[in-house]
Amino acid sequence: MDQVRNHVIVLGSGNAALSAAMAAADHGANVTILEKAPEPEMGGNTRLTTAALRVAFEESKQIREILDKQFSDVEWSNIEIEPYPQDNFIYEVIHKTGHGRPNRELVAWFTSQSLDIIHWLKERGVKFELAEYLSQFDLTKHQTEKRTYRGGVVIQSVNGGQGLVSPELAYAQSQGAVIHYDTPAVDLISNEKGHIIGVVARQSDGNLKNFYGAVVIGSGGFEASSARRSQFLGPQWCDVRQRCVKFNTGEVLFAAINAGAATAGHFSGAHITPIDPDSPYIGGLDTCEKTNRLAFSWGISVNKLGHRFIDEGSHWNNQIYVDVGRSLLEQPDQVGYQVFDSRGAQFREPLYQDQKQFFEGNDLEELAKQAGIAPEAFMHTIKEFNKAAKHNKNLYDPTILDAQATKGLDLPKTNWALPITEPPFSIYPVVPGVTFTFGGLSSNTKCEILAANNRPIPGLYGCGEATGDYFYYAYPTGSGLIKGAVTGREAGHNAAHYAQEL
Ligand SMILES: Cc1cc2nc3c(=O)[nH]c(=O)nc-3n(C[C@H](O)[C@H](O)[C@H](O)COP(=O)(O)OP(=O)(O)OC[C@H]3O[C@@H](n4cnc5c(N)ncnc54)[C@H](O)[C@@H]3O)c2cc1C
């Protein structure tokens, strides 16, 4: 079978795949989207997000342009938005979270497109608003009416991830794209030259069908496969709860590897956060972001043995939540306990009110017993911590890294180290929850998938979490969707161009 001209097959219906579908359709290609999930569960991890978006910009008016007329001049004068130059974005991906490992060319490229892609999405029907969640906004707004947004994550799409995938799909369909639900790609089809000419998919009736065209892989990572998590991330990842959709099990990545694609990036790394221990094992629309427990900054975290295991205040919670999540994997029974006194408790997110398992009262030792923490060791930890923090007199200030550190502890708390002394006390158990994997296929800034010799495999493109070398160890909050849209647009455009030139 020869390659079919002007056809593009897009795998997945998350933000990356749908960006590819929109771009390919804009370019005049006949676009077929194959989605593994049934229709009610389409949209991948994208749909589970609050859709916080990290964008590089020089002036706050560039953000106001995105928001159109949502604020009057008077209202806008009470909003302060700190510029976030591209260099900051690059630094946070490569150095602050990536330990220097991410591919510099790819990171420089996708971050350079971060503002432009928002306008591109907006032109295709996505609506945006200021991000209240995780944006390090100024909590002193309770005292002053001024709101400060900083750290680059200042916007989100209206209606979260649903507000991305619904208009994206509608736009792609309006340009002629056709979507098949419940139709997972199971293999890639190559011709005798080794060019990719299509995919084999299993249809909802159970039968296999070949779809021909240039292929864009937008099928996410392998985070939902406990077998692959165990194989690549390690056995301690086998049984963790999943914040992600159940469909991202990586079969297309491995089909591409079998077809000659090289792997790239942090194959033993994944995004993981502390979550409510009653979270379901598999993520869904009803749980979404509700399971995160990220108030560890305002107290201490201990394990079952009563020992602290991480510097809870080394940085903002959204900078270190992956480190905290990962450290839980190493604790006995993979459980941690966030301990607050009444001063810390007031800064817990409202999500904590939904948690069923928690212990509250005036007697810390009794609470430890109820929670299943070794009481003697726990009380020793509290005593040592309080001694090391007793010089810190200021109350918690969530708007600054306050440098109120412990003194003399082997495992310090670097900021917000107030003694745990003011009842009532509370203890919240937390467990690790995996979000998505970092390893993926090797690709370039044209989103062509590369073979081991770094040459593109003709007919094969990739986007979103399916492509590696962007994030290692962690990622700066709000960069996954931006990377997905930027790589999706590029992959779709180039796949369409390729398919038209055949
Ligand atoms: C709870 C949660 C909150 C998050 N919050 C944010 C946030 O606020 N901001 C941010 O930037 N990032 C966030 N992320 C990360 C973000 O979700 C990802 O970076 C992004 O969604 C990846 O997009 P994607 O299109 O590559 O993958 P996905 O959106 O996961 O889409 C993959 C698609 O491929 C489909 N698929 C899988 N296998 C096959 C197959 N064999 N054949 C066909 N289709 C297949 C899946 O069903 C799915 O539709 C969050 C993630 C989670 C889980």
Tab-separated table of N, CA and C and ligand atoms in Angstrom, residues 10-18 34-37 41-54 133-134 165 183-186 218-221 223 243-245 247-252 271 287-292 321 434-436 463-466 471 475-484, ligand 1:
chain	number	residue	atom	x	y	z
A	10	VAL	N	-4.437	11.521	13.562
A	10	VAL	CA	-3.997	12.049	14.861
A	10	VAL	C	-4.437	11.077	15.944
A	11	LEU	N	-3.508	10.674	16.801
A	11	LEU	CA	-3.825	9.705	17.855
A	11	LEU	C	-4.021	10.426	19.184
A	12	GLY	N	-5.237	10.331	19.738
A	12	GLY	CA	-5.552	10.967	21.011
A	12	GLY	C	-6.474	12.153	20.832
A	13	SER	N	-7.120	12.552	21.934
A	13	SER	CA	-7.967	13.753	21.876
A	13	SER	C	-7.723	14.647	23.091
A	14	GLY	N	-6.461	14.657	23.583
A	14	GLY	CA	-6.070	15.647	24.584
A	14	GLY	C	-5.686	16.949	23.886
A	15	ASN	N	-5.185	17.866	24.674
A	15	ASN	CA	-4.838	19.194	24.149
A	15	ASN	C	-3.792	19.115	23.030
A	16	ALA	N	-2.798	18.236	23.182
A	16	ALA	CA	-1.736	18.170	22.172
A	16	ALA	C	-2.296	17.630	20.863
A	17	ALA	N	-3.001	16.497	20.947
A	17	ALA	CA	-3.540	15.884	19.733
A	17	ALA	C	-4.531	16.823	19.048
A	18	LEU	N	-5.406	17.460	19.838
A	18	LEU	CA	-6.410	18.332	19.201
A	18	LEU	C	-5.764	19.585	18.609
A	34	LEU	N	-8.139	9.363	16.054
A	34	LEU	CA	-8.463	8.072	16.680
A	34	LEU	C	-8.281	8.214	18.185
A	35	GLU	N	-9.336	7.996	18.933
A	35	GLU	CA	-9.286	8.158	20.389
A	35	GLU	C	-9.595	6.809	21.051
A	36	LYS	N	-8.748	6.447	21.989
A	36	LYS	CA	-8.911	5.163	22.687
A	36	LYS	C	-10.155	5.147	23.585
A	37	ALA	N	-10.435	6.282	24.214
A	37	ALA	CA	-11.534	6.337	25.189
A	37	ALA	C	-12.879	6.395	24.480
A	41	GLU	N	-15.505	9.825	27.906
A	41	GLU	CA	-14.222	9.941	28.619
A	41	GLU	C	-13.113	10.486	27.717
A	42	MET	N	-13.461	11.126	26.636
A	42	MET	CA	-12.434	11.680	25.742
A	42	MET	C	-11.677	12.805	26.453
A	43	GLY	N	-10.577	13.233	25.870
A	43	GLY	CA	-9.912	14.445	26.361
A	43	GLY	C	-8.662	14.216	27.182
A	44	GLY	N	-8.387	12.940	27.520
A	44	GLY	CA	-7.121	12.622	28.185
A	44	GLY	C	-6.917	13.337	29.511
A	45	ASN	N	-5.682	13.386	29.933
A	45	ASN	CA	-5.351	14.100	31.170
A	45	ASN	C	-5.726	15.572	31.058
A	46	THR	N	-5.677	16.089	29.851
A	46	THR	CA	-5.994	17.498	29.642
A	46	THR	C	-7.313	17.866	30.308
A	47	ARG	N	-8.287	16.974	30.128
A	47	ARG	CA	-9.635	17.281	30.610
A	47	ARG	C	-9.699	17.297	32.139
A	48	LEU	N	-8.747	16.651	32.799
A	48	LEU	CA	-8.766	16.594	34.267
A	48	LEU	C	-8.150	17.833	34.911
A	49	THR	N	-7.564	18.697	34.122
A	49	THR	CA	-6.778	19.798	34.686
A	49	THR	C	-7.636	21.021	35.021
A	50	THR	N	-7.056	21.890	35.858
A	50	THR	CA	-7.656	23.219	35.998
A	50	THR	C	-7.171	24.101	34.851
A	51	ALA	N	-6.217	23.554	34.082
A	51	ALA	CA	-5.677	24.251	32.907
A	51	ALA	C	-4.965	25.545	33.276
A	52	ALA	N	-4.149	25.462	34.318
A	52	ALA	CA	-3.239	26.573	34.621
A	52	ALA	C	-2.170	26.601	33.532
A	53	LEU	N	-1.869	27.792	33.035
A	53	LEU	CA	-0.990	27.895	31.863
A	53	LEU	C	0.178	28.834	32.148
A	54	ARG	N	1.366	28.349	31.912
A	54	ARG	CA	2.579	29.152	32.147
A	54	ARG	C	2.943	29.859	30.847
A	133	TYR	N	-5.677	29.630	40.919
A	133	TYR	CA	-5.185	28.426	41.549
A	133	TYR	C	-3.690	28.290	41.304
A	134	LEU	N	-2.915	28.028	42.327
A	134	LEU	CA	-1.490	27.748	42.205
A	134	LEU	C	-0.669	28.909	41.661
A	165	VAL	N	-10.528	21.239	25.641
A	165	VAL	CA	-10.798	20.203	24.636
A	165	VAL	C	-12.121	20.423	23.896
A	183	THR	N	-11.429	3.669	19.774
A	183	THR	CA	-10.675	3.120	18.650
A	183	THR	C	-9.176	3.315	18.903
A	184	PRO	N	-8.600	2.527	19.808
A	184	PRO	CA	-7.173	2.714	20.107
A	184	PRO	C	-6.271	2.266	18.961
A	185	ALA	N	-5.253	3.064	18.697
A	185	ALA	CA	-4.206	2.618	17.773
A	185	ALA	C	-3.422	1.532	18.485
A	186	VAL	N	-3.148	0.432	17.778
A	186	VAL	CA	-2.378	-0.644	18.401
A	186	VAL	C	-1.032	-0.850	17.717
A	218	GLY	N	-0.254	11.671	19.631
A	218	GLY	CA	-0.585	12.595	20.731
A	218	GLY	C	-1.251	11.816	21.848
A	219	SER	N	-0.763	10.587	22.044
A	219	SER	CA	-1.467	9.648	22.928
A	219	SER	C	-0.920	9.625	24.348
A	220	GLY	N	-0.185	10.669	24.745
A	220	GLY	CA	0.232	10.801	26.138
A	220	GLY	C	1.373	9.860	26.499
A	221	GLY	N	1.591	9.712	27.805
A	221	GLY	CA	2.691	8.887	28.306
A	221	GLY	C	2.217	7.487	28.656
A	223	GLU	N	1.818	6.505	32.050
A	223	GLU	CA	1.601	6.579	33.497
A	223	GLU	C	0.488	5.668	34.008
A	243	ARG	N	-3.519	9.929	39.316
A	243	ARG	CA	-4.289	11.163	39.138
A	243	ARG	C	-4.731	11.279	37.680
A	244	CYS	N	-4.219	10.381	36.840
A	244	CYS	CA	-4.373	10.497	35.387
A	244	CYS	C	-5.506	9.617	34.873
A	245	VAL	N	-5.833	9.774	33.592
A	245	VAL	CA	-6.827	8.896	32.970
A	245	VAL	C	-6.240	7.501	32.785
A	247	PHE	N	-6.352	5.621	30.241
A	247	PHE	CA	-6.083	5.252	28.847
A	247	PHE	C	-4.618	5.422	28.435
A	248	ASN	N	-3.863	6.207	29.226
A	248	ASN	CA	-2.487	6.509	28.795
A	248	ASN	C	-1.538	5.400	29.241
A	249	THR	N	-1.513	4.327	28.460
A	249	THR	CA	-0.730	3.150	28.842
A	249	THR	C	0.478	2.924	27.930
A	250	GLY	N	0.705	3.803	26.978
A	250	GLY	CA	1.987	3.836	26.277
A	250	GLY	C	2.150	2.916	25.087
A	251	GLU	N	1.081	2.180	24.666
A	251	GLU	CA	1.295	1.197	23.597
A	251	GLU	C	1.773	1.832	22.291
A	252	VAL	N	1.327	3.054	22.013
A	252	VAL	CA	1.755	3.672	20.747
A	252	VAL	C	3.233	4.085	20.822
A	271	HIS	N	5.753	12.714	37.079
A	271	HIS	CA	5.186	13.741	37.944
A	271	HIS	C	4.306	13.061	38.981
A	287	THR	N	-12.781	13.378	40.209
A	287	THR	CA	-11.735	13.657	41.197
A	287	THR	C	-10.842	14.805	40.726
A	288	CYS	N	-10.413	14.750	39.488
A	288	CYS	CA	-9.573	15.798	38.896
A	288	CYS	C	-8.554	16.331	39.880
A	289	GLU	N	-8.575	17.627	40.064
A	289	GLU	CA	-7.602	18.288	40.923
A	289	GLU	C	-7.971	18.221	42.399
A	290	LYS	N	-9.090	17.571	42.703
A	290	LYS	CA	-9.582	17.647	44.082
A	290	LYS	C	-8.727	16.852	45.052
A	291	THR	N	-7.881	15.959	44.553
A	291	THR	CA	-7.179	15.043	45.456
A	291	THR	C	-5.854	15.594	45.978
A	292	ASN	N	-5.296	16.616	45.340
A	292	ASN	CA	-3.998	17.166	45.772
A	292	ASN	C	-4.046	17.671	47.214
A	321	TYR	N	6.244	20.254	45.006
A	321	TYR	CA	5.251	19.208	45.293
A	321	TYR	C	5.608	17.868	44.656
A	434	VAL	N	0.372	9.504	40.995
A	434	VAL	CA	1.139	9.776	39.769
A	434	VAL	C	0.299	10.583	38.782
A	435	THR	N	0.924	11.530	38.121
A	435	THR	CA	0.218	12.417	37.186
A	435	THR	C	0.525	12.059	35.730
A	436	PHE	N	1.807	12.117	35.366
A	436	PHE	CA	2.185	11.715	33.996
A	436	PHE	C	3.673	11.414	33.963
A	463	CYS	N	3.655	14.797	19.660
A	463	CYS	CA	3.378	16.020	20.429
A	463	CYS	C	2.968	15.666	21.851
A	464	GLY	N	3.007	16.672	22.711
A	464	GLY	CA	2.566	16.497	24.093
A	464	GLY	C	3.440	15.517	24.850
A	465	GLU	N	2.833	14.817	25.810
A	465	GLU	CA	3.616	13.927	26.674
A	465	GLU	C	4.222	12.758	25.919
A	466	ALA	N	3.770	12.507	24.702
A	466	ALA	CA	4.362	11.412	23.920
A	466	ALA	C	5.798	11.723	23.516
A	471	PHE	N	10.975	17.585	29.968
A	471	PHE	CA	10.907	17.684	31.434
A	471	PHE	C	11.652	16.510	32.065
A	475	TYR	N	8.381	19.408	36.643
A	475	TYR	CA	8.211	20.457	35.635
A	475	TYR	C	7.593	21.657	36.311
A	476	PRO	N	7.817	22.847	35.774
A	476	PRO	CA	7.164	23.996	36.395
A	476	PRO	C	5.662	23.936	36.102
A	477	THR	N	4.872	24.039	37.129
A	477	THR	CA	3.418	23.977	36.989
A	477	THR	C	2.950	24.779	35.783
A	478	GLY	N	2.018	24.226	35.043
A	478	GLY	CA	1.421	24.974	33.935
A	478	GLY	C	2.200	24.886	32.642
A	479	SER	N	3.275	24.078	32.594
A	479	SER	CA	4.025	24.004	31.329
A	479	SER	C	3.585	22.841	30.453
A	480	GLY	N	2.899	21.828	31.040
A	480	GLY	CA	2.529	20.653	30.257
A	480	GLY	C	1.574	21.002	29.130
A	481	LEU	N	0.578	21.799	29.437
A	481	LEU	CA	-0.422	22.136	28.414
A	481	LEU	C	0.160	23.065	27.364
A	482	ILE	N	1.055	23.968	27.793
A	482	ILE	CA	1.686	24.865	26.818
A	482	ILE	C	2.562	24.053	25.865
A	483	LYS	N	3.372	23.177	26.453
A	483	LYS	CA	4.203	22.300	25.602
A	483	LYS	C	3.302	21.506	24.641
A	484	GLY	N	2.186	20.989	25.170
A	484	GLY	CA	1.284	20.188	24.342
A	484	GLY	C	0.723	20.975	23.169
B	1	LIG	C1	-5.089	16.044	37.561
B	1	LIG	C2	-4.112	16.716	36.622
B	1	LIG	C3	-3.961	18.096	36.661
B	1	LIG	C4	-3.067	18.744	35.803
B	1	LIG	N1	-3.017	20.108	35.800
B	1	LIG	C5	-2.288	20.744	34.868
B	1	LIG	C6	-2.358	22.156	34.730
B	1	LIG	O1	-3.121	22.835	35.420
B	1	LIG	N2	-1.557	22.753	33.786
B	1	LIG	C7	-0.727	22.025	32.964
B	1	LIG	O2	-0.034	22.602	32.127
B	1	LIG	N3	-0.681	20.672	33.054
B	1	LIG	C8	-1.450	20.021	33.966
B	1	LIG	N4	-1.415	18.659	34.026
B	1	LIG	C9	-0.577	17.942	33.046
B	1	LIG	C10	-1.345	17.907	31.717
B	1	LIG	O3	-2.529	17.208	31.908
B	1	LIG	C11	-0.547	17.258	30.614
B	1	LIG	O4	0.702	17.898	30.487
B	1	LIG	C12	-1.292	17.389	29.282
B	1	LIG	O5	-2.658	17.141	29.429
B	1	LIG	C13	-0.740	16.423	28.286
B	1	LIG	O6	-1.501	16.547	27.112
B	1	LIG	P1	-1.460	15.418	26.030
B	1	LIG	O7	-2.426	15.842	24.982
B	1	LIG	O8	-0.074	15.083	25.653
B	1	LIG	O9	-2.008	14.101	26.784
B	1	LIG	P2	-3.478	13.754	27.267
B	1	LIG	O10	-4.284	14.964	27.514
B	1	LIG	O11	-3.358	12.795	28.395
B	1	LIG	O12	-4.136	13.017	26.014
B	1	LIG	C14	-3.715	11.736	25.598
B	1	LIG	C15	-4.850	11.129	24.780
B	1	LIG	O13	-4.411	9.971	24.073
B	1	LIG	C16	-5.422	8.971	24.179
B	1	LIG	N5	-4.788	7.668	23.927
B	1	LIG	C17	-3.964	6.955	24.740
B	1	LIG	N6	-3.587	5.831	24.118
B	1	LIG	C18	-4.151	5.840	22.889
B	1	LIG	C19	-4.147	4.943	21.774
B	1	LIG	N7	-3.481	3.775	21.812
B	1	LIG	N8	-4.841	5.273	20.656
B	1	LIG	C20	-5.547	6.446	20.607
B	1	LIG	N9	-5.617	7.315	21.639
B	1	LIG	C21	-4.919	7.014	22.755
B	1	LIG	C22	-5.968	9.180	25.577
B	1	LIG	O14	-7.216	8.565	25.741
B	1	LIG	C23	-6.029	10.709	25.630
B	1	LIG	O15	-7.205	11.186	25.031
B	1	LIG	C24	-2.279	17.988	34.896
B	1	LIG	C25	-2.437	16.594	34.840
B	1	LIG	C26	-3.360	15.962	35.687
B	1	LIG	C27	-3.536	14.474	35.571
